[in-house]
Every structure is written in C-alpha cells, then in structure tokens.
C-alpha cells in the first residue's frame, strides 16, 4: 500500500512539473507570436516612399530593389516559417518533448532578431541615402561658392604666389574636375558615391584655401622679410666688430648661413605648395634672429655700463683704501687704552685681506678692458660681481669702525652709571644718619660694606690700561644690583623705625589700662633695641591693632609726612 501511494505521489509530482513547463512554453510562444505580429506591422512603405523622390537610377535604384526584396523575404518567407515553428514548439510541448520545444523557441528568437536587425539596417540605409542627397544639395552650393572665391584670389593676386601659382591652379582644377564628377554621379542616382566625392573635394578645397591664405606671407618672409633682417643684423655685427667689440661668441655669420640654406629649402617647398610645418619653422628662425639682436644689444649695454661704472668702482676702492688706513690708525690708538680681543684683530686682518683681493680683481678687469678677445658682457659680469664684493667689504669695515666707536661709548656710559651708583650709595648713608636710627642690623652692615667694595672695584677697573670693557660691564652690573638692593633696604629700615616709634608712642596711652598690651609693647621695644626692626614692627602693630582696629592705616599717613622731611 505504501508503494502504491509513493508511485502516485511521484506521478503527481511529474505531472505538476510537466504542467508548469508546458505553461511556460505556451507563454513563450505567445510572446514570440506577439513579436512576430509586431514585425509584420512594421511596414517600410513610408520609409521607402522617401526614396521615390530621388532619381531612381543607378545606385538609388539598386538599393531600392534590394530593400524591397529583403522586405518581401521577411514577410513572405521568414515570418510564415516562424508561424509554423511556433506550432511545432506547442506540439513538442504537448508531447512532453520539452528539450526539442526549447530548441525550436530559441531558433525562432534568432530568426526574429535577424528580421529586426535587417529592418533596422534597411531604415538606416534609407536615411543615409536620403540625407546624403539633402546634404549634397546644400553643401555643393557652399563648395562652389568657396571654389569661386579661391579662383578669384588666384587670378587677382597671382603675382603674390610666385612659382607656386601653377601648382595651386592645378589643385584648383583637380577640385573642379571632382565637382564635375559629383554632378555626374548625382545625375546617375549614385548619391552615396557623390557624397564621398563631395566630402573629399570639400576637404581638399579647405586645404587649398589655407595654402592660398598662407603662401603669400610665407613667401614674403622667405624671400624678403627674413633676408632683410639678416642683412641688417650682419651689417650691425660688422660695424660693432670694427668698433672693437668682441663678438666671437655670437656666431652671427655662421647662423646667418644656416638660415639662408633653410630659407631656400622652404621656398622650394612653398613653390610646390608643401607648406606643412613651415610657419612654425619661420617662427623659430625669427626667434633666432631676435636672440642674436638681443645678444648684440647686450654687448652695447655692457660696454656702456663698463664705461660708466668702472671709474666708480675704482673710486670706491680708493676711498675704501683711505678709510682702511684711517681705521688702522684708530685701532692703534684704541688698543692703547682698551682691551681688544683676538677676534677684533682678526676682523681687521680679514678686511685688509679682502680689500687686497678686490684691488687685484679690479686690476684684472682693467687689464681685460685693453684686450680685444673678451666680450663686454663677460667683463660686465665680472665688474658687477666686483661691485657686490666691494659693498660687502664696505659693510664689514663700517661694522668694525662702529665697534671701535662703541668701545668709547661704552666707557662713557660705564662712568656715568658708576657716578649714579656712588650717588645712590651716598644717599643711602645720608638717610640712615638723618633718621637717627639707633643701630643697624648685621646683614645691612654687611650689604653696605659689599656695596662700597663693589663700587670701588668698578672705579679701579675703569682706570686700568688697556681698558677691558667686558670685565668692566660685568663688575658694573654686579655693583648696580648690590647698590639697588642696599637702597631698598635703607628705605625699609628708616620707614620701620619711624613706624615703630609712632606705634609705641600711640600705644602708651593704653599701657596703664591693659596689662596684656603693656607686655606686648615691652617685647616690641626689646626687639627694637636689638635692631630687629621687622619683628618689632610686626609685634607692635599686632598689639595696637587688637585694641583699636584700623589705627595702623591712620598712622601710616602720619609717618609718610615725617619720611618726606628726611628725604
């Protein structure tokens, strides 16, 4: 029983698969049938009717007959065969011959594709034939008009074409024969062949017109313009040589000969109407001539520069020599009173050496000026470089002289600063004495001694010969720091002493009433007598402020008035 059920299930499955495949075949048959009908409905009558407006002879007639025969072949043979094959495909599907049915359907698809392509090809060829006739009608008129203009130009300006005129006329005649051939092909209905002839003639006439436009100017350049420029160039070249210019590096005569040979070659090519690349070649020749003119002008400018600048360079060297001697004398005087480093002497030696080299270079340039085998442009470069080096040495020399002057200036500044430090030191001592300070802290006494010693060291160093300003400046900087520190501490001590005395005097009114305050003021007085003014001020201020807050501010104002009296 299970076997029977299994067989039935397999049979049902196979039946279902077969049904599905046959349904797909029928669907594909319907699609191809619809495509076949679409092709049948694509009538070429309208397209082919456009051709009937043309002359139905020759190529047009042959093409028309071929298109009609191909269309008849599609309608009467290929599509009926497709119809039969569609029936065969359905019949194979009904008999479950699915593979055979698929092969038939693929063959039908290929046949319909070929028919479609054939129709498209026919439509395209019809369009090409008709459009060729339309374009030919329009473009031949333009071609004939251009031909007339070209012919008129050749007749009116024949003298400007030289020996190229016969060749140009021959090319024009060939185009004329081509237009006659075009007319013959058109009359014979060979529109496509006529189209090819027209396009060829149009291209040839464009090239001919370009030759007609360019040949007169090219010939003029080769025969007249460039040779005239060369003649003027060579004439100027020889005149400059006679005037003493050395121009061997320009090679103008050799270059002119090469150009003359090229011009003859280009002229022969132009006479044969072969002008390709000649315009660019003549442009290069003109640039070459312009370059030689520039080189000659460069020599003239260099000659003028040398005439005007060589004397200036000699004068500057003479002045630099004079200043160098003066600086040497100043150095001898300065080193008697000042200490100069080895680096300073090396700068002087370097300047002397550089000046000697500059003199030799100038003598070399001056000697070359008497020769006739050196170009002025080369001499100008040497002179220009010499002037740059003179400027560099002048700057180095000026810097060295400024260094010598700076030594004297530094000395005067140092003496002025030392004088100011002495005044500050004297002022600090005077303030201490005038303020009746009961005594001085040991640290202050030590600082005062240190300040006196540092000032004396600077004074002694300034009197040494030779004077070492580097050492002077170091000592002067140290002394300035010490004296300034002393001045600040002096002001602090005097201010604290006045402040403490004022606070204790003010606090005495509370001593009998406040035993704690009395004790604190007594401690402040003991510190004061031991010259511990900072601690004494702190102790007294804290005590009085605790009894009467804000009193310190009022006392400060009173003390400032007292301090002003001793300043």
GROMACS .gro file of C-alpha atoms in nm, residues 51 54-69 129 188-191:
model
   22
   51UNK     CA    1   1.343   5.719  -5.184
   54UNK     CA    2   1.506   6.067  -5.577
   55UNK     CA    3   1.618   5.979  -5.927
   56UNK     CA    4   1.551   5.607  -5.944
   57UNK     CA    5   1.856   5.519  -6.143
   58UNK     CA    6   2.193   5.374  -6.069
   59UNK     CA    7   2.279   5.328  -5.702
   60UNK     CA    8   1.941   5.457  -5.575
   61UNK     CA    9   1.752   5.209  -5.795
   62UNK     CA   10   1.976   4.917  -5.693
   63UNK     CA   11   1.935   4.994  -5.325
   64UNK     CA   12   1.557   5.034  -5.356
   65UNK     CA   13   1.520   4.695  -5.529
   66UNK     CA   14   1.736   4.525  -5.268
   67UNK     CA   15   1.540   4.676  -4.979
   68UNK     CA   16   1.207   4.572  -5.135
   69UNK     CA   17   1.330   4.219  -5.197
  129UNK     CA   18   2.071   5.774  -4.886
  188UNK     CA   19   2.315   5.879  -6.224
  189UNK     CA   20   2.142   5.840  -5.890
  190UNK     CA   21   2.467   5.743  -5.714
  191UNK     CA   22   2.404   5.971  -5.417
   0.00000   0.00000   0.00000
